[in-house]
Amino acid sequence: MKSPVSDLAPSDGEEGSDRTPLLQRSPQAETAPACCSARYNLAFLSFFGFFVLYSLRVNLSVALVDMVDSNTTAKDNRTSYECAEHSAPIKVLHNQTGKKYQWDAETQGWILGSFFYGYIITQIPGGYVASKSGGKLLLGFGILGTAVFTLFTPLAADFGVGALVALRALEGLGEGVTFPAMHAMWSSWAPPLERSKLLSISYAGAQLGTVVSLPLSGIICYYMDWTYVFYFFGIVGIIWFILWICLVSDTPETHKTISPYEKEYILSSLKNQLSSQKSVPWIPMLKSLPLWSIVVAHFSYNWTFYTLLTLLPTYMKEVLRFNIQENGFLSAVPYLGCWLCMILSGQAADNLRARWNFSTLWVRRVFSLIGMIGPAVFLVAAGFIGCDYSLAVAFLTISTTLGGFCSSGFSINHLDIAPSTLLENGKLFSALLLLSMYLVPFSSHYSPKVKCKTGLSVITEDTGTEGTNK
């Protein structure tokens, strides 16, 4: 069966001039087996790398709920008791030995947002360094640095808000290089018709890391105390770094155990993706409509994604009034759905292109559309359901789950429209696009405060007005 979409002639200059090498029909090498292959080993190791990455990123969102004296938060949130207490009694008492801090809502906003102040700085430098020295060491040391800094979080909290904000910003500096570094590696490792599959596996680790770390952080806070959250995930990050350094190579040519057949398959499949241009064409890039489409898509999607990622545990506690243990589990449910959707959508996208002959352009557009419109509808609906706890969790879960389709849409479209030489020798292209992804968290987490009532719940910096429509 052949998709009619792939038969359509370009209707304007955009689709004619910006079609990717992947969309041009070229002879394909016979696929090397996936089982025990070096490229899939890289996918699974990077999967666990992003698992660790997001575990280190979001554990503070849950731990902060237990670090702050609840009486301080109650003074700032005049609507926090509109929903009734509903948590079932738990036989095991909550461990209260962890130190409590008198941090108001604005201070908590600075602490949660400080990570992104460092994160945004290393996007472009990360792409440049990856082009010079490869992505393996950059990604490895980026996560290692974040893990080591995480171990010092309890100490920084004791020193004061300024020290904790500075530490989280340093963690952001380390994590900021990770996506450019990983894109640099995949430009050398991912055959075009396996691109959605491999990158979806790789980046799905971020969602699973969120799924595991949120409830696990809640359990640790409940039965032990919040300091152990940072010790546990910091040690896990160090262990991953050792495995990464020992088992991964920057390119198929430098890999020690890759089979000659798989190496030839990867190199031959990427041969037609190469560009002879050695310099970065900045002016054509800035005039490229596909590039700006990706920038706008990243900006829009990540506005919602990172706001929820950082503030969902606070919403669960202050509005829906779940205890710390329930909070962690319920905050993780939406990201479990997103993780499953990312894995399945990657498989579906590559099957549509390889077996059903749908064009890459069509697949990216449709998956992006589902991943943007679906979450928007259910997230807006969640603001009108009041204190219906089950429906609130259900709508947030559906919204975040549908966002997983974007992993096979605009999220990896950089690799489709950029020739491999630009990704190999001028990673600034992918870094520029990735920079746009994280402008949103930088702005949307600037000293946020949660103001919610039983109508439309919003996040705002204005403490003098009600952000609710009944």
XYZ file of C-alpha atoms in Angstrom:
470
model
C 0.000 0.000 0.000
C 1.370 3.356 -0.944
C 0.415 6.569 0.801
C -0.939 9.249 -1.517
C 0.844 11.769 0.654
C 4.257 10.783 -0.649
C 3.083 11.310 -4.233
C 2.143 14.934 -3.774
C 4.354 17.391 -5.610
C 5.718 20.304 -3.640
C 3.193 23.102 -3.734
C 5.501 25.949 -2.800
C 9.100 26.952 -2.406
C 9.204 25.774 1.184
C 8.593 22.123 0.531
C 10.631 22.182 -2.641
C 13.761 23.754 -1.232
C 13.652 22.386 2.301
C 12.983 18.745 1.617
C 15.434 16.624 3.510
C 17.844 14.105 2.034
C 15.706 11.481 3.750
C 12.714 12.395 1.611
C 14.661 11.815 -1.581
C 14.391 8.232 -2.684
C 17.794 6.553 -2.582
C 18.914 2.927 -2.462
C 18.799 1.551 1.067
C 21.357 -0.892 2.451
C 20.051 -4.141 3.864
C 19.146 -3.644 7.519
C 21.544 -5.081 10.094
C 19.882 -7.100 12.907
C 18.811 -5.045 15.908
C 19.384 -7.730 18.536
C 22.640 -7.163 20.461
C 23.660 -4.476 17.963
C 25.925 -1.588 18.914
C 23.376 1.046 17.855
C 20.655 -0.424 20.063
C 23.110 -0.843 22.930
C 23.760 2.891 22.569
C 20.007 3.526 22.560
C 19.478 1.610 25.802
C 22.495 3.104 27.577
C 21.381 6.589 26.583
C 17.878 5.591 27.716
C 19.241 4.968 31.217
C 21.328 8.118 30.945
C 18.231 10.246 30.392
C 16.492 8.222 33.086
C 19.169 9.415 35.517
C 19.131 12.904 34.024
C 15.453 13.505 34.712
C 15.580 11.745 38.070
C 18.201 14.266 39.151
C 16.113 17.078 37.700
C 12.694 16.386 39.227
C 13.529 14.885 42.625
C 13.613 18.365 44.149
C 10.004 18.980 43.076
C 8.835 16.273 45.502
C 11.510 16.754 48.156
C 10.741 20.480 48.363
C 7.205 19.658 49.469
C 8.707 17.949 52.533
C 11.501 20.485 53.045
C 9.177 23.454 53.559
C 7.213 24.172 56.705
C 3.572 23.786 55.624
C 2.515 26.721 57.808
C 4.680 29.027 55.701
C 3.025 27.885 52.467
C -0.469 28.170 53.922
C 0.034 31.876 54.600
C 0.799 32.512 50.915
C -1.968 30.400 49.394
C -5.390 31.709 50.395
C -7.219 29.030 48.383
C -5.306 25.934 49.466
C -8.133 24.650 51.672
C -10.940 24.910 49.135
C -10.629 21.200 48.352
C -11.341 18.928 51.298
C -8.721 16.680 52.886
C -9.295 13.206 51.514
C -6.176 11.104 51.980
C -6.880 7.739 53.596
C -5.248 7.178 56.999
C -1.883 5.402 56.769
C -0.770 3.120 59.586
C 2.913 4.006 59.263
C 3.517 7.536 60.481
C 5.311 10.078 58.324
C 8.959 10.445 59.340
C 9.381 14.076 60.380
C 13.115 14.062 61.188
C 14.117 16.062 58.098
C 14.900 19.714 58.673
C 12.171 22.223 57.744
C 12.745 25.607 56.149
C 10.690 28.814 56.293
C 10.519 29.396 52.526
C 7.550 31.253 51.110
C 6.041 30.607 47.656
C 8.266 33.130 45.918
C 11.416 31.600 47.392
C 10.284 28.135 46.335
C 9.764 29.487 42.827
C 13.332 30.738 42.685
C 14.655 27.409 43.936
C 12.656 25.381 41.402
C 13.468 27.730 38.524
C 17.167 28.167 39.269
C 18.019 24.920 37.497
C 16.994 26.421 34.163
C 19.096 29.537 34.637
C 22.169 27.356 34.215
C 20.509 24.976 31.778
C 19.969 27.565 29.085
C 23.578 28.813 29.129
C 25.289 25.611 27.948
C 23.033 24.739 25.011
C 25.086 26.378 22.247
C 28.509 25.755 23.874
C 27.458 22.125 24.294
C 26.781 21.797 20.571
C 30.125 23.381 19.725
C 32.131 21.177 22.118
C 30.341 18.059 20.866
C 31.401 18.939 17.318
C 35.035 19.155 18.401
C 35.466 16.376 20.938
C 32.423 14.138 20.416
C 29.274 13.643 22.452
C 30.343 10.701 24.603
C 32.516 12.537 27.118
C 30.372 15.661 27.070
C 27.180 13.764 27.868
C 28.940 11.574 30.431
C 30.588 14.372 32.349
C 27.458 16.524 32.113
C 25.428 13.900 33.969
C 28.309 13.093 36.331
C 28.619 16.745 37.326
C 24.896 16.969 37.992
C 25.021 13.789 40.108
C 27.919 15.064 42.212
C 26.247 18.441 42.791
C 23.039 16.637 43.778
C 24.890 14.931 46.619
C 25.630 18.369 48.081
C 22.004 19.587 47.987
C 21.270 19.049 51.724
C 24.454 20.917 52.635
C 23.575 23.799 50.302
C 20.074 24.025 51.811
C 21.622 24.435 55.263
C 23.823 27.272 53.991
C 20.750 29.133 52.757
C 18.564 29.900 49.759
C 21.379 31.588 47.824
C 23.623 28.542 48.070
C 20.829 26.191 47.008
C 19.868 28.379 44.047
C 23.529 28.533 42.951
C 23.899 24.754 43.286
C 20.809 24.063 41.211
C 22.046 26.483 38.550
C 25.334 24.546 38.434
C 23.351 21.331 37.962
C 21.595 23.026 35.077
C 24.943 23.892 33.494
C 25.828 20.193 33.510
C 22.533 19.001 32.088
C 22.408 21.730 29.441
C 24.973 19.970 27.248
C 23.219 16.604 27.228
C 20.711 16.989 24.401
C 23.170 18.632 21.963
C 25.701 15.911 22.814
C 23.181 13.128 22.245
C 22.023 14.622 18.953
C 25.653 14.797 17.861
C 26.087 11.086 18.558
C 22.878 10.066 16.828
C 23.880 11.958 13.697
C 26.631 9.344 13.352
C 24.741 6.312 14.642
C 21.083 6.443 13.525
C 20.186 5.061 10.072
C 17.451 7.282 8.553
C 14.665 4.689 8.612
C 15.441 3.737 12.223
C 15.735 7.299 13.427
C 12.324 7.616 15.088
C 12.730 4.255 16.777
C 16.241 4.789 18.142
C 15.697 8.347 19.314
C 12.340 7.511 20.873
C 13.961 4.730 22.892
C 16.805 7.014 23.884
C 14.741 9.989 25.014
C 11.959 7.905 26.559
C 14.350 7.386 29.462
C 13.560 10.944 30.497
C 9.886 10.069 30.967
C 10.619 6.825 32.810
C 13.064 8.667 35.046
C 10.246 11.023 35.959
C 7.852 8.100 36.485
C 10.231 6.332 38.866
C 11.802 9.281 40.670
C 8.582 11.063 41.623
C 6.984 8.194 43.609
C 10.335 6.914 44.860
C 11.190 10.383 46.148
C 7.816 10.472 47.909
C 8.450 7.097 49.542
C 11.927 8.093 50.673
C 10.618 11.352 52.109
C 7.793 9.574 53.904
C 9.679 6.686 55.496
C 13.155 8.202 55.857
C 13.704 11.921 55.255
C 14.194 14.187 52.260
C 18.021 14.246 52.397
C 18.237 10.616 51.265
C 16.450 11.513 48.018
C 19.518 13.423 46.840
C 22.023 10.872 48.127
C 20.287 7.981 46.376
C 19.918 9.556 42.941
C 23.377 11.099 43.087
C 24.974 7.682 43.607
C 22.899 6.166 40.780
C 24.207 8.873 38.453
C 27.823 8.054 39.291
C 27.256 4.343 38.619
C 25.712 5.124 35.216
C 28.690 7.311 34.295
C 31.110 4.402 34.828
C 29.063 2.131 32.538
C 28.739 4.852 29.887
C 32.474 5.531 29.703
C 33.311 1.826 29.448
C 30.716 0.727 26.879
C 30.050 3.611 24.450
C 31.927 5.139 21.503
C 31.338 8.402 19.646
C 31.068 6.825 16.170
C 30.707 3.364 14.608
C 34.283 3.641 13.302
C 35.712 3.917 16.827
C 33.503 1.275 18.441
C 35.552 -1.723 19.573
C 32.948 -4.493 19.405
C 30.632 -3.464 16.554
C 30.304 -6.064 13.791
C 31.717 -5.154 10.351
C 28.287 -5.802 8.836
C 26.509 -3.357 11.180
C 29.233 -0.752 10.708
C 28.869 -0.957 6.937
C 25.080 -0.756 7.214
C 25.189 2.412 9.329
C 27.841 4.158 7.248
C 26.238 3.299 3.909
C 22.782 4.401 5.073
C 24.160 7.762 6.173
C 26.303 8.265 3.062
C 23.553 10.070 1.131
C 22.845 12.278 4.153
C 26.246 13.949 4.051
C 26.775 17.502 2.907
C 30.000 18.759 1.363
C 29.485 22.186 2.897
C 31.928 22.708 5.769
C 30.722 26.074 7.075
C 27.454 26.736 8.864
C 25.036 28.617 6.516
C 23.683 31.004 9.134
C 21.716 33.281 6.800
C 19.820 30.474 4.976
C 19.144 28.864 8.365
C 17.648 32.037 9.780
C 15.452 32.337 6.680
C 14.337 28.711 6.842
C 10.627 28.314 7.581
C 11.011 24.653 8.645
C 13.620 25.700 11.215
C 11.383 28.378 12.702
C 8.470 25.948 12.691
C 10.522 23.621 14.905
C 11.495 26.514 17.173
C 7.861 27.589 17.649
C 6.741 23.981 18.200
C 9.398 23.393 20.870
C 8.575 26.670 22.580
C 4.856 25.903 22.704
C 5.108 22.292 23.826
C 7.774 22.841 26.477
C 5.895 25.733 28.051
C 3.324 23.252 29.301
C 5.630 20.267 29.779
C 8.161 21.912 32.071
C 5.593 23.874 34.024
C 3.838 20.623 34.919
C 7.109 18.775 35.483
C 8.221 21.300 38.089
C 4.954 22.318 39.734
C 2.715 19.245 39.552
C 3.769 17.941 43.009
C 2.998 21.384 44.477
C -0.441 21.313 42.816
C -1.075 17.835 44.232
C -0.243 19.010 47.743
C -1.590 22.566 47.898
C -4.761 22.151 45.818
C -5.759 18.483 45.719
C -4.189 17.970 49.172
C -2.545 14.600 48.735
C 0.067 13.592 51.298
C 3.730 13.270 50.294
C 3.529 9.522 49.556
C 0.387 9.757 47.390
C 1.737 12.929 45.829
C 4.779 11.196 44.362
C 2.786 8.325 42.885
C 0.030 10.450 41.368
C 2.471 13.017 39.968
C 4.232 10.161 38.172
C 1.152 8.673 36.489
C 1.013 11.233 33.613
C 4.657 10.589 32.744
C 4.172 6.824 32.708
C 1.601 7.367 29.969
C 3.944 9.718 28.126
C 6.774 7.166 28.303
C 4.612 4.410 26.835
C 3.343 6.748 24.125
C 6.895 7.763 23.153
C 7.985 4.144 22.740
C 4.911 3.146 20.720
C 4.828 6.291 18.589
C 8.462 5.783 17.588
C 7.670 2.289 16.361
C 4.545 3.517 14.571
C 6.331 6.419 12.865
C 9.085 4.250 11.404
C 6.580 1.594 10.308
C 4.509 4.203 8.484
C 7.606 5.412 6.634
C 9.337 2.089 5.922
C 6.434 -0.326 5.360
C 3.554 1.896 4.285
C 5.610 4.408 2.305
C 4.280 7.502 4.029
C 6.555 10.497 3.601
C 8.653 11.682 6.514
C 7.096 15.138 6.153
C 3.574 13.749 6.557
C 4.518 11.603 9.576
C 6.239 14.466 11.384
C 3.294 16.814 10.800
C 0.586 14.399 11.905
C 2.431 13.227 15.018
C 3.193 16.830 15.987
C -0.458 17.778 15.524
C -1.675 14.963 17.787
C 0.998 15.745 20.360
C 0.070 19.433 20.528
C -3.716 19.631 20.155
C -4.516 16.630 22.374
C -2.613 17.848 25.454
C -4.012 21.372 25.054
C -7.625 20.182 25.075
C -7.316 18.017 28.189
C -5.147 20.476 30.091
C -7.690 23.268 29.605
C -10.473 20.861 30.600
C -8.590 20.000 33.811
C -8.916 23.607 34.911
C -12.721 23.429 35.034
C -13.295 20.263 37.064
C -12.908 21.683 40.564
C -12.063 19.202 43.308
C -12.889 16.036 41.391
C -9.607 14.284 42.247
C -10.032 11.311 39.947
C -10.965 13.416 36.946
C -8.108 15.857 37.619
C -5.523 13.068 37.596
C -7.182 11.436 34.553
C -7.160 14.628 32.463
C -3.580 15.465 33.383
C -2.556 11.908 32.510
C -4.266 11.945 29.106
C -2.822 15.377 28.347
C 0.759 14.387 29.129
C 0.394 10.985 27.439
C -0.689 12.458 24.123
C 2.304 14.773 24.263
C 4.462 11.673 23.725
C 3.546 11.741 20.021
C 5.780 14.797 19.665
C 8.847 12.617 20.224
C 8.365 11.331 16.667
C 7.221 14.696 15.358
C 9.029 18.007 15.644
C 11.208 16.744 18.483
C 13.554 14.864 16.132
C 12.852 16.835 12.973
C 16.242 18.576 13.400
C 17.926 15.403 12.181
C 15.657 15.247 9.120
C 16.297 18.746 7.821
C 19.989 19.113 8.730
C 22.658 17.435 6.582
C 24.889 15.180 8.654
C 27.982 17.279 8.094
C 26.315 20.215 9.802
C 25.434 17.976 12.687
C 28.940 16.509 12.719
C 31.077 19.615 12.208
C 28.690 22.417 13.070
C 26.477 21.284 15.938
C 25.451 24.892 16.427
C 22.478 24.138 14.176
C 21.007 21.526 16.486
C 22.102 23.537 19.512
C 20.236 26.586 18.179
C 17.071 24.550 17.849
C 17.521 22.959 21.248
C 18.095 26.362 22.798
C 14.569 27.271 21.750
C 13.253 24.262 23.657
C 14.438 25.614 26.972
C 13.673 29.309 26.677
C 10.233 28.433 27.987
C 11.208 26.866 31.308
C 13.585 29.770 31.871
C 10.747 32.269 31.534
C 7.824 30.278 32.888
C 9.661 29.264 36.076
C 10.687 32.797 36.965
C 9.449 33.021 40.531
C 6.123 31.240 39.953
C 3.367 31.037 42.504
C 0.499 28.598 42.456
C -2.923 30.191 42.716
C -5.712 27.681 42.305
C -9.393 27.519 43.032
C -12.147 25.165 42.048
C -12.515 26.736 38.647
C -9.785 27.396 36.116
C -6.444 26.904 37.869
C -3.509 28.980 36.681
C 0.083 29.712 37.610
C 0.814 33.381 38.044
C 3.201 35.853 39.597
C 0.390 38.205 40.532
C -0.529 37.610 44.155
C -3.085 40.366 44.227
C -5.546 38.985 41.708
C -7.486 35.785 41.517
C -6.532 33.545 38.604
C -9.824 31.689 38.444
C -12.873 31.597 36.234
C -15.832 29.918 37.802
